[in-house]
mmCIF file of C-alpha atoms in Angstrom:
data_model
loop_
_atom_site.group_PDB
_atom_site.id
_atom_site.type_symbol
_atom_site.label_atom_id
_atom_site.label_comp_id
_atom_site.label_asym_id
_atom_site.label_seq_id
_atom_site.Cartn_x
_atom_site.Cartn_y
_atom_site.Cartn_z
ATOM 1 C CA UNK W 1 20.266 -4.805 4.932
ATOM 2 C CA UNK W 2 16.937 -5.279 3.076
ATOM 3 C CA UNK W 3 16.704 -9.141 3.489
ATOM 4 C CA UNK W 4 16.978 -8.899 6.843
ATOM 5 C CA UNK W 5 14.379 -6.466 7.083
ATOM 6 C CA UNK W 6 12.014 -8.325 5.206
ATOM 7 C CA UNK W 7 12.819 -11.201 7.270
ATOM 8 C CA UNK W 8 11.921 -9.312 10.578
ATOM 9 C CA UNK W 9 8.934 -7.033 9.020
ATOM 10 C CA UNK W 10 7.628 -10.224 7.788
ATOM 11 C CA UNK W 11 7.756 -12.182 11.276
ATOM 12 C CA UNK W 12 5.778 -9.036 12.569
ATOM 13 C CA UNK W 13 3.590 -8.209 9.552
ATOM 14 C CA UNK W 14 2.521 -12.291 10.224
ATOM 15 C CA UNK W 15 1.462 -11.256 14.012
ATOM 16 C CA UNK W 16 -1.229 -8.246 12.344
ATOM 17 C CA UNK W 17 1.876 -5.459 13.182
ATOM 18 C CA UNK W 18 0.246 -2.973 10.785
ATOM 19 C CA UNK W 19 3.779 -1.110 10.454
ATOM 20 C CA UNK W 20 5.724 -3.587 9.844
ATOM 21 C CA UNK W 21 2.968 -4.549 7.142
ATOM 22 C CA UNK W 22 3.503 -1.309 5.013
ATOM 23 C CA UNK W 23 7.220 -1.751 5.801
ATOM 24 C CA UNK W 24 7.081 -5.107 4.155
ATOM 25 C CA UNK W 25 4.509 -3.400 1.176
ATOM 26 C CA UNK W 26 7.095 -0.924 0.329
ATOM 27 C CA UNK W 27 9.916 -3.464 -0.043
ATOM 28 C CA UNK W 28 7.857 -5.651 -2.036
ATOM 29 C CA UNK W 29 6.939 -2.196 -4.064
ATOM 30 C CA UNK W 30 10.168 -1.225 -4.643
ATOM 31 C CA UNK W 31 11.885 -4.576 -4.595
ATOM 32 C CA UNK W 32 14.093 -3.985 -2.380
ATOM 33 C CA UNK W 33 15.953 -7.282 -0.838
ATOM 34 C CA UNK W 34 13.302 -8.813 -2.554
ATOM 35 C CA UNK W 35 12.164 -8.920 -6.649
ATOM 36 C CA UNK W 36 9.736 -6.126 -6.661
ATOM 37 C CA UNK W 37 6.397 -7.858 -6.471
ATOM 38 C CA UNK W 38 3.410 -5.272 -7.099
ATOM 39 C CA UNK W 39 0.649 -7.985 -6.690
ATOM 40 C CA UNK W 40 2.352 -8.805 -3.246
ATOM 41 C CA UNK W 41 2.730 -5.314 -1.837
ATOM 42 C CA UNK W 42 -1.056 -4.163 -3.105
ATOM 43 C CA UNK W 43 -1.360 -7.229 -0.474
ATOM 44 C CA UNK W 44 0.149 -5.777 2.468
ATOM 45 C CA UNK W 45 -1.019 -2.456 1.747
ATOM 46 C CA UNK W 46 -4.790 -3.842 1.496
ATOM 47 C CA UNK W 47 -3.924 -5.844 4.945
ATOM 48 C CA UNK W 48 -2.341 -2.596 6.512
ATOM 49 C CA UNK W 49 -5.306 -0.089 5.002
ATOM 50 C CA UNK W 50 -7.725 -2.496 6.656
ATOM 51 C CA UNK W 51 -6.090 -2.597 9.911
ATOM 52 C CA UNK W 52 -5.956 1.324 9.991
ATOM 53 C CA UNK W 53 -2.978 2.685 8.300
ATOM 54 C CA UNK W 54 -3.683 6.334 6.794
ATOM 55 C CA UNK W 55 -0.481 5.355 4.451
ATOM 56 C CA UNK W 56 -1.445 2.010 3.352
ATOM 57 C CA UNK W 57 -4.558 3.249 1.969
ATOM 58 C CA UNK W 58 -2.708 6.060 0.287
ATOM 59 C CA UNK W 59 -0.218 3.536 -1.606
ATOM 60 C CA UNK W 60 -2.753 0.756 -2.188
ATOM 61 C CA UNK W 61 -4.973 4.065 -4.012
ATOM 62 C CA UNK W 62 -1.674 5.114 -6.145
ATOM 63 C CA UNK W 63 -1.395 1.147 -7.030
ATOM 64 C CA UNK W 64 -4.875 1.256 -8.393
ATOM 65 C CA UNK W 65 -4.721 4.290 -10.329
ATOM 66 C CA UNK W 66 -1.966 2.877 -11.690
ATOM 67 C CA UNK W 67 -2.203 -0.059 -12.353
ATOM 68 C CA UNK W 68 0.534 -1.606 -10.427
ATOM 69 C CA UNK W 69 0.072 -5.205 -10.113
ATOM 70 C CA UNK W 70 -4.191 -4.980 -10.537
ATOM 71 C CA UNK W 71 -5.971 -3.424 -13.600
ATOM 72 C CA UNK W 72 -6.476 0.206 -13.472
ATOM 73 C CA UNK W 73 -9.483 1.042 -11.332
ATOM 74 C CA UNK W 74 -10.118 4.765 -10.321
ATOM 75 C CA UNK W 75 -13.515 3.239 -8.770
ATOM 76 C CA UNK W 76 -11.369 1.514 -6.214
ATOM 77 C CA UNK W 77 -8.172 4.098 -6.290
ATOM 78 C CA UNK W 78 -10.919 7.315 -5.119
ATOM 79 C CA UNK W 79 -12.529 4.491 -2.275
ATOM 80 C CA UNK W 80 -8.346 4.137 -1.099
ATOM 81 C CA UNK W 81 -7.568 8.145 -1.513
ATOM 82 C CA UNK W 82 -10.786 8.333 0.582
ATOM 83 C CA UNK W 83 -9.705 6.062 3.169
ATOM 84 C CA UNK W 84 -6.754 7.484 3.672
ATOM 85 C CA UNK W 85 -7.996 11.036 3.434
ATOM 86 C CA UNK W 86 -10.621 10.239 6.591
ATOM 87 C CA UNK W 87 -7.272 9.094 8.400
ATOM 88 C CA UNK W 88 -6.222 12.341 8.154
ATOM 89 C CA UNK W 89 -3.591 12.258 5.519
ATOM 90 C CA UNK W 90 -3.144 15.456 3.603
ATOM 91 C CA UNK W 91 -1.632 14.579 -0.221
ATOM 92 C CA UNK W 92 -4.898 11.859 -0.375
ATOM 93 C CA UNK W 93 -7.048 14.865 0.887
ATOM 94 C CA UNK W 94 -4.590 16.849 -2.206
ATOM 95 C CA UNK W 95 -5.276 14.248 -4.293
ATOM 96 C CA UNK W 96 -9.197 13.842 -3.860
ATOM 97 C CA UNK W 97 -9.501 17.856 -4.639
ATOM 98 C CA UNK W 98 -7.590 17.779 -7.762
ATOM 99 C CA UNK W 99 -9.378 14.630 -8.661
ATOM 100 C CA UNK W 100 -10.259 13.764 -12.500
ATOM 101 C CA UNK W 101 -11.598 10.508 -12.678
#
């Protein structure tokens, strides 16, 4: 039941639970139980990304390369894969060695 997850991701995403802030991204991303909403999920991926999530980063750097909901910006997508490549995760670290911008 999507809308009930967004309800209760939401609840935690508003007390800084950084999971339940890329949970609530992903929904908005996808628009699922809710109408997909790029310029909303680039939000909770920024908020997640900032409070520490490897994955938030990741997404929020596919949303600007892009374009999802924000102008393209590889400036911005490389600082994202970068992010979440320092956090250990492997397709940014992928994506940062095949990287053509």
């Amino acid at each position: 039941d999507y809308v009930q997850a967004r309800y209760w991701f939401q609840k935690a995403s508003d007390n800084g639970n950084v999971s339940a802030m890329v949970s609530l991204a992903l929904l908005y991303d996808g628009g699922k139980g809710v109408p997909q909403d790029y310029p909303k999920a680039a939000y909770w991926f920024r908020k997640a990304a900032d409070g520490g999530s490897s994955a938030a980063a990741y997404n929020l750097a596919i949303m600007y390369e892009n374009g999802q909901g924000m102008a393209v910006d590889y400036v911005q997508a490389k600082y994202w894969y970068q992010k979440a490549a320092d956090r250990g995760d492997t397709d940014a670290k992928a994506k940062l060695a095949n990287w053509k911008y």
